[in-house]
Coordinates of C-alpha atoms and ligand atoms in Angstrom, one line a residue:
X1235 CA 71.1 36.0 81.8
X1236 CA 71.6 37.1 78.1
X1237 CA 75.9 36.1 76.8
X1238 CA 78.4 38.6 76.5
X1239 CA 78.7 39.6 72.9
X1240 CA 82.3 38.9 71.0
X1241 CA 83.2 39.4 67.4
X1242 CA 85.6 36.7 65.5
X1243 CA 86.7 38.7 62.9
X1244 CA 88.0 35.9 60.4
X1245 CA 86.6 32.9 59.4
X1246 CA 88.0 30.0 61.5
X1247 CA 87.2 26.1 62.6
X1248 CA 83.4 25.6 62.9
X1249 CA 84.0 23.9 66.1
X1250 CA 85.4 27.2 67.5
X1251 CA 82.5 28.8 66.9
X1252 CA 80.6 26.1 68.6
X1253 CA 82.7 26.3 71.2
X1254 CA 82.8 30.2 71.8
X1255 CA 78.7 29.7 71.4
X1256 CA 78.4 28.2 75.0
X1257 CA 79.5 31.1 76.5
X1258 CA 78.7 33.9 74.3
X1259 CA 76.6 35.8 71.9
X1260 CA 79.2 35.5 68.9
X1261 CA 78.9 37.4 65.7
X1262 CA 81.2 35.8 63.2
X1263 CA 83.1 35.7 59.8
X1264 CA 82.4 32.7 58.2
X1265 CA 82.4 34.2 54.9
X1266 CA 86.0 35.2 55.6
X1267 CA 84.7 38.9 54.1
X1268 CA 87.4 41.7 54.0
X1269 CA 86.4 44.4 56.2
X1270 CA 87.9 47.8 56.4
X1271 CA 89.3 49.2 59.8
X1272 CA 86.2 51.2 59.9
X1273 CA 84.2 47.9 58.9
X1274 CA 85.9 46.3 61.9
X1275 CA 85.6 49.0 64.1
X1276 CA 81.8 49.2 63.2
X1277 CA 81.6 45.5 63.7
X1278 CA 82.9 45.9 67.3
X1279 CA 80.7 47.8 68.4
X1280 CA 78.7 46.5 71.5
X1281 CA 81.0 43.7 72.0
X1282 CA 82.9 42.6 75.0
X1283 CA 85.5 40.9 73.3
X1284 CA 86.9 40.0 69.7
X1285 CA 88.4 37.2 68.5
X1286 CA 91.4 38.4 66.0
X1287 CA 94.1 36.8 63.7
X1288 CA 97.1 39.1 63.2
X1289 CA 95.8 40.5 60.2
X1290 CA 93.4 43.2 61.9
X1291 CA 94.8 46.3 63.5
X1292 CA 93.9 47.1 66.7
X1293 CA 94.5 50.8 67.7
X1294 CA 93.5 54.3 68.9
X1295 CA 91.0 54.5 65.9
X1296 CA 89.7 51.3 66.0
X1297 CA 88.8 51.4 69.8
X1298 CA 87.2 55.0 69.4
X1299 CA 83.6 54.6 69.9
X1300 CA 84.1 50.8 71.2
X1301 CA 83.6 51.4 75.6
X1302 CA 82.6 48.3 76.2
X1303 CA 85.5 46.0 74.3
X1304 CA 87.3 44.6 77.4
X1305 CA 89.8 42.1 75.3
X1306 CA 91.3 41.3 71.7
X1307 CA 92.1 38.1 71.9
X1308 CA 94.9 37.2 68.7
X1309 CA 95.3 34.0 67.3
X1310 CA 99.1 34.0 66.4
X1311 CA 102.0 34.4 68.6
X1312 CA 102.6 38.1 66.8
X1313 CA 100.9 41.3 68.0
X1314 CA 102.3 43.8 65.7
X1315 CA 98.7 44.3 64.9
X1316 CA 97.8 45.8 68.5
X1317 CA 99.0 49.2 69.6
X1318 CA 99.1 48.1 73.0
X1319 CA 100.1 51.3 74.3
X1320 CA 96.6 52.6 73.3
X1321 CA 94.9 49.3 73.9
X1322 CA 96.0 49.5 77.5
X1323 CA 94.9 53.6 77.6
X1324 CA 91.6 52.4 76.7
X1325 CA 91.2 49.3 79.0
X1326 CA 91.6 46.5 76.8
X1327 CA 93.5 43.7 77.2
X1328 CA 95.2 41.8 74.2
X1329 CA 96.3 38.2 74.6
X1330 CA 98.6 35.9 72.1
X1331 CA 99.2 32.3 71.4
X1332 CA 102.4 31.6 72.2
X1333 CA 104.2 27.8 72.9
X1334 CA 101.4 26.2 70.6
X1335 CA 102.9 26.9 67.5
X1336 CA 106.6 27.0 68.5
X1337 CA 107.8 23.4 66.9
X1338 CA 105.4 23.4 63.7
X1339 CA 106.9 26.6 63.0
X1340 CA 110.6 25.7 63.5
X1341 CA 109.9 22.8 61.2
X1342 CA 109.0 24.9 58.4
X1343 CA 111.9 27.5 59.6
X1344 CA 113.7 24.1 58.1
X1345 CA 111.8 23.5 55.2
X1346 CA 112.0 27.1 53.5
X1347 CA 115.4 26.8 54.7
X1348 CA 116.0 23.5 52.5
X1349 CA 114.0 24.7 49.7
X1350 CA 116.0 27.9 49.5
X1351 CA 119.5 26.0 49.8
X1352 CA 118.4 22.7 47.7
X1353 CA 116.5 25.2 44.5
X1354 CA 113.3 22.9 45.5
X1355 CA 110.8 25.0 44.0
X1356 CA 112.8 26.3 41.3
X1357 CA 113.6 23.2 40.1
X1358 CA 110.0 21.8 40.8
X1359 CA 109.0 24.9 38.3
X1360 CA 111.6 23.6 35.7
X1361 CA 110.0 20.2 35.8
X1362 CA 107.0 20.9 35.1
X1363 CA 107.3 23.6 32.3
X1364 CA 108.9 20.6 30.5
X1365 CA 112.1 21.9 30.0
X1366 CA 114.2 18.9 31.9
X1367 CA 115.6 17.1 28.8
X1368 CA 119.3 15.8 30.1
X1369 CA 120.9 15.4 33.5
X1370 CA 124.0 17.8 33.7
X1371 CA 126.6 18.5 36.5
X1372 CA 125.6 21.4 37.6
X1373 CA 121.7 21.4 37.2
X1374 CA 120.4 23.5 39.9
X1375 CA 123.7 23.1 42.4
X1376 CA 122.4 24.3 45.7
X1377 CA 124.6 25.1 49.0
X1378 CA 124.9 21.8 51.8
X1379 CA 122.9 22.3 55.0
X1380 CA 124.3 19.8 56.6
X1381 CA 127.8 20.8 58.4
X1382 CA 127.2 24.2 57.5
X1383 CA 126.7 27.4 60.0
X1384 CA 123.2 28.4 60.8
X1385 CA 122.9 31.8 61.8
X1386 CA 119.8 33.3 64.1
X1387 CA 118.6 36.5 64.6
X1388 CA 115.9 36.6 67.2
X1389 CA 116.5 33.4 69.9
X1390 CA 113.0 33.5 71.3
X1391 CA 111.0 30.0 71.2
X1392 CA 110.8 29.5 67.7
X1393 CA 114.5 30.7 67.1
X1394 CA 115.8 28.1 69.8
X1395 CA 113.3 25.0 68.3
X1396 CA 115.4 26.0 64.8
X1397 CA 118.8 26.2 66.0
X1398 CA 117.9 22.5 68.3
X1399 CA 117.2 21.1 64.4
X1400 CA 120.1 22.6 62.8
X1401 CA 122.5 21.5 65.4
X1402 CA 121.3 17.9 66.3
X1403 CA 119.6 17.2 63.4
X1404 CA 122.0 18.4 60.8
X1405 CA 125.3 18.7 62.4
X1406 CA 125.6 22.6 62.0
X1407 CA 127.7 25.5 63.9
X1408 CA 124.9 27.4 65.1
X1409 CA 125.6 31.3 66.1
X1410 CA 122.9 33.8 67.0
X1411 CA 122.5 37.3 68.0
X1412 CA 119.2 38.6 70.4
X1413 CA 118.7 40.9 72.2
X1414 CA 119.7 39.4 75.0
X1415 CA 122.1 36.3 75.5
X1416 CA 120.6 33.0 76.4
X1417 CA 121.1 31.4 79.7
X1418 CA 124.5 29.3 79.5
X1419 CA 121.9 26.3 80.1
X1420 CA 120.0 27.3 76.7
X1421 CA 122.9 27.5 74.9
X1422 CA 124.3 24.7 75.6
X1423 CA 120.8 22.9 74.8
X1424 CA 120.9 24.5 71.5
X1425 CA 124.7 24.0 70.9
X1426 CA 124.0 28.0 70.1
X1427 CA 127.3 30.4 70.9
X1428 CA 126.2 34.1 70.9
X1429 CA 127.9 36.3 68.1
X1430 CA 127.8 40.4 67.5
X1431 CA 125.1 40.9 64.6
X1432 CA 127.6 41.8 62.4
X1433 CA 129.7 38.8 63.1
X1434 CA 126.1 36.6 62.3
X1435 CA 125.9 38.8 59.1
X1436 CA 129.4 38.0 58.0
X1437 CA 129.5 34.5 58.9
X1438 CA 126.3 32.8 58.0
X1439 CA 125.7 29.9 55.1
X1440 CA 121.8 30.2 56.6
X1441 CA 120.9 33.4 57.9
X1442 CA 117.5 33.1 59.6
X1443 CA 115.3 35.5 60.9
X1444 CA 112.9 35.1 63.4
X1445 CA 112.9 38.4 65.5
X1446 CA 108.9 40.4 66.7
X1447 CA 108.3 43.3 64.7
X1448 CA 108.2 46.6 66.5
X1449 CA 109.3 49.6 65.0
X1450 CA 112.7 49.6 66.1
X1451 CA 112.8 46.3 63.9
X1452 CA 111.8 47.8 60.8
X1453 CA 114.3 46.9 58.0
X1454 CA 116.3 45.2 60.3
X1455 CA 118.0 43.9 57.0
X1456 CA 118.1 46.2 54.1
X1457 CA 121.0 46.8 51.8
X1458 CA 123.7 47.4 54.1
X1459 CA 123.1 44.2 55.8
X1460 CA 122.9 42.0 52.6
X1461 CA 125.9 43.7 51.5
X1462 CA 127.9 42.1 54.6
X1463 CA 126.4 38.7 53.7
X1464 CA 128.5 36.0 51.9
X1465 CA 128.0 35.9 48.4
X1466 CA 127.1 32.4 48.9
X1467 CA 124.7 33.0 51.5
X1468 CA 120.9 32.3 51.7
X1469 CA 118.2 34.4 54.0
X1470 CA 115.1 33.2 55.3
X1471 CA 112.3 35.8 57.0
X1472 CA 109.9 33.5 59.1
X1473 CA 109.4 36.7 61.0
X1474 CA 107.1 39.8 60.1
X1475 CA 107.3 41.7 56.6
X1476 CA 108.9 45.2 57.5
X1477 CA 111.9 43.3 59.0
X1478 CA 113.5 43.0 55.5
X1479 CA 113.3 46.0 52.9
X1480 CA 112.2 43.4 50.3
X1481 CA 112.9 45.6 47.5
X1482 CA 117.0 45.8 48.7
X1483 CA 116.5 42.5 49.0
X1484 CA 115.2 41.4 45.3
X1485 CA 118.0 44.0 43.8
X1486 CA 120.4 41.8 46.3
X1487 CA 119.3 38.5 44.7
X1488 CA 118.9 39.7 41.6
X1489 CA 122.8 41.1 41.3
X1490 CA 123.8 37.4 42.8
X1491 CA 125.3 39.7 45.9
X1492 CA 123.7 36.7 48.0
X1493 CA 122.6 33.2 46.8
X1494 CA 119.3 33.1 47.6
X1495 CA 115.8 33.3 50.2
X1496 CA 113.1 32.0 51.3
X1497 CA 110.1 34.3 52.5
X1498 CA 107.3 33.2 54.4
X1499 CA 106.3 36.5 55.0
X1500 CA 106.1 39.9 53.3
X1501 CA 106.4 43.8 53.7
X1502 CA 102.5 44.9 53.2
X1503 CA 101.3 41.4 52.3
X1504 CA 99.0 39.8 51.3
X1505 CA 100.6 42.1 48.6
X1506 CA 104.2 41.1 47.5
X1507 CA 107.2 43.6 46.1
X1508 CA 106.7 42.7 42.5
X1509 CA 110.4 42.2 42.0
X1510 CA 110.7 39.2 44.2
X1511 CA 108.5 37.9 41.5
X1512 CA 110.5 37.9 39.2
X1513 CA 113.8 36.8 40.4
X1514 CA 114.1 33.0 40.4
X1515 CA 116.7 32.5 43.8
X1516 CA 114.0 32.9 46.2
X1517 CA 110.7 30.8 47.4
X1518 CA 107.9 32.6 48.1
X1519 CA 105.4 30.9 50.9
X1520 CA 101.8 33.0 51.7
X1521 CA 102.8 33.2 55.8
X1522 CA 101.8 29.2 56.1
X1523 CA 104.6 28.6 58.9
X1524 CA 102.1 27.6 61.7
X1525 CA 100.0 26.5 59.1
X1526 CA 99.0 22.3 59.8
X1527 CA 95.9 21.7 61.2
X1528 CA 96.6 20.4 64.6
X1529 CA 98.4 23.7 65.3
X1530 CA 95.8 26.3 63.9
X1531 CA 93.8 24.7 66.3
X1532 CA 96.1 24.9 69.3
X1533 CA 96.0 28.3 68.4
X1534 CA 92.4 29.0 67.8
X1535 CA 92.2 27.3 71.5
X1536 CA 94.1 29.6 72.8
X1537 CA 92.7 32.5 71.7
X1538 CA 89.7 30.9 73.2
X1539 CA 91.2 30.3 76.6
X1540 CA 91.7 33.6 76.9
X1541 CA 88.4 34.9 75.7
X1542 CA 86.6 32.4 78.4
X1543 CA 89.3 33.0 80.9
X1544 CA 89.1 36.9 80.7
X1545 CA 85.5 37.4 80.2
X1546 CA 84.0 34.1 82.6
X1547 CA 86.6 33.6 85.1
X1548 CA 89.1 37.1 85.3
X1549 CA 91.7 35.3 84.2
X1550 CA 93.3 35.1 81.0
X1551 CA 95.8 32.9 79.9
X1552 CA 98.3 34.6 78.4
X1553 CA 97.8 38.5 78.2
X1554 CA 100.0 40.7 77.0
X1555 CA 99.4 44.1 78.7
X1556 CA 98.6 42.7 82.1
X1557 CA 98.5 46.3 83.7
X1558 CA 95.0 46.4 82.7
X1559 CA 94.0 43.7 85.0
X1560 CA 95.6 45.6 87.6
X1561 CA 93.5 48.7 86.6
X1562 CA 90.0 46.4 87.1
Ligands
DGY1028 C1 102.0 34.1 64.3 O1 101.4 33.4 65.1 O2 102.5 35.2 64.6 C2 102.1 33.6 62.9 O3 102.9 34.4 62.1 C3 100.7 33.4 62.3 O4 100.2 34.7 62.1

């Protein structure tokens, strides 16, 4: 019996490939070329299912032309790269990786969150361009973590694993805002009290966001948000670019109206608003938040379950537009 044929559309772990070999025809990416949405689409053609990272847009034009693609199975925990609307109009079903990734992600939540209040990277730059010739007083004076208040927007998984750190770990008043209010229970296990999102803005020494983007989230925080934000305050986007309107937000660091960020991810990236380059309050991080090895992993797992799962067995483990199995 010939192997259904899937696409992986990035270059990942060899033994992945091996692994999706056993079960299918697999045309892969080990270059790690750039293809074009009509590259991609082109590519899919004929296949049964695609292995994707959250870089490659799945929509109406993509699946045009593509009948027989039956799943898109993304390794990250974000989808904003499926229009699932139209993936579920044309039969597909997308899958994510959530869980796997949740506690290697909310420890580097913490360390943009340190770098940003402790001038790590800033400092690190000063170092090494030679120009450290004296200890003074105030050499690059950051703002305390510990004992401080830790605000969240966006409690899902990754939210709750930061706010668990930052109240246990470093003794701080941790308020959030969500779309919806946790369970009593969850609250209490992150020592997390539910605040209005203009109460988080206001309030804040850490503002973190960690919130899906959709389009309602677009520019979540743009200039009338920072402009609520202490002057002393830092931000950190661990989230999606588009959530903050990273131009407001350079002009915001820039004029000192707050003290400083730490972005992990970017509107439009890989390309980055050219004037957080060249404002020194902020660290810049290319999306790495899931990245250590034995995570990626989990994750390209995953994304593997649910290929096999789907394709072999009917059942995936963690789809995202189950209507479509209904449909089948
Ligand atoms: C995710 O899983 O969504 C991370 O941002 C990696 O893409």
């Amino acid at each position: 019996m010939t192997k259904p044929s899937i696409l992986v559309s990035r270059a990942i772990f060899p033994e992945i490939i091996s692994k999706l070999e056993q079960h299918f025809r697999v045309e892969h990416n080990q270059d790690d070329a750039t293809w074009t949405k009509q590259q991609l689409a082109e590519k899919l053609k004929g296949k049964v299912g695609a292995f994707t990272t959250g870089g490659e847009r799945i929509d109406a034009e993509t699946l045009a032309g593509n009948a027989s693609l039956r799943i898109c199975a993304n390794m990250a925990v974000g989808y904003n790269n499926f229009d699932l609307d139209a993936m579920t109009s044309a039969g597909v079903l997308g899958t994510n990786a959530p869980d796997v990734l949740t506690e290697t992600t909310a420890d580097f939540g913490f360390a943009l969150l340190m770098a940003t209040a402790r001038r790590v990277t800033e400092s690190e730059h000063y170092l090494r361009a030679g120009k450290w010739n004296k200890w003074s007083y105030d050499m690059f004076a950051g703002s305390d973590v510990h004992g401080s208040t830790l605000g969240i927007l966006g409690m899902g998984r990754i939210g709750q694993g930061i706010a668990r750190r930052g109240a246990h770990g470093f003794g701080m008043n941790v308020i959030y805002h969500n779309r919806s209010r946790l369970s009593p229970e969850l609250e209490a296990a992150c020592k997390a009290s539910y605040v209005s999102k203009e109460e988080l803005l206001k309030t804040a020494d850490h503002l973190v966001l960690v919130l899906p983007y959709t389009p309602a989230s677009h520019h979540t925080i743009g200039a009338a948000e920072l402009a609520l934000m202490k002057p002393t305050a830092n931000l950190i986007n661990l989230a999606r670019g588009g959530i903050v309107d990273d131009g407001a937000l350079a002009a915001a660091l820039r004029d000192k109206q707050i003290a400083a960020a730490g972005l992990d991810v970017f509107e439009g990236e890989p390309k980055v608003h050219p004037d957080l380059l060249t404002v020194p309050n902020v660290v810049l991080t290319p999306h790495i938040a899931s990245a250590t090895v034995p995570t990626r992993k989990a994750m390209a797992n995953l994304a593997v379950g649910n290929l096999i799962g789907f394709l072999i067995h009917g059942k995936p483990l963690t789809p995202l537009n189950p209507e479509v199995l209904a449909k089948k």
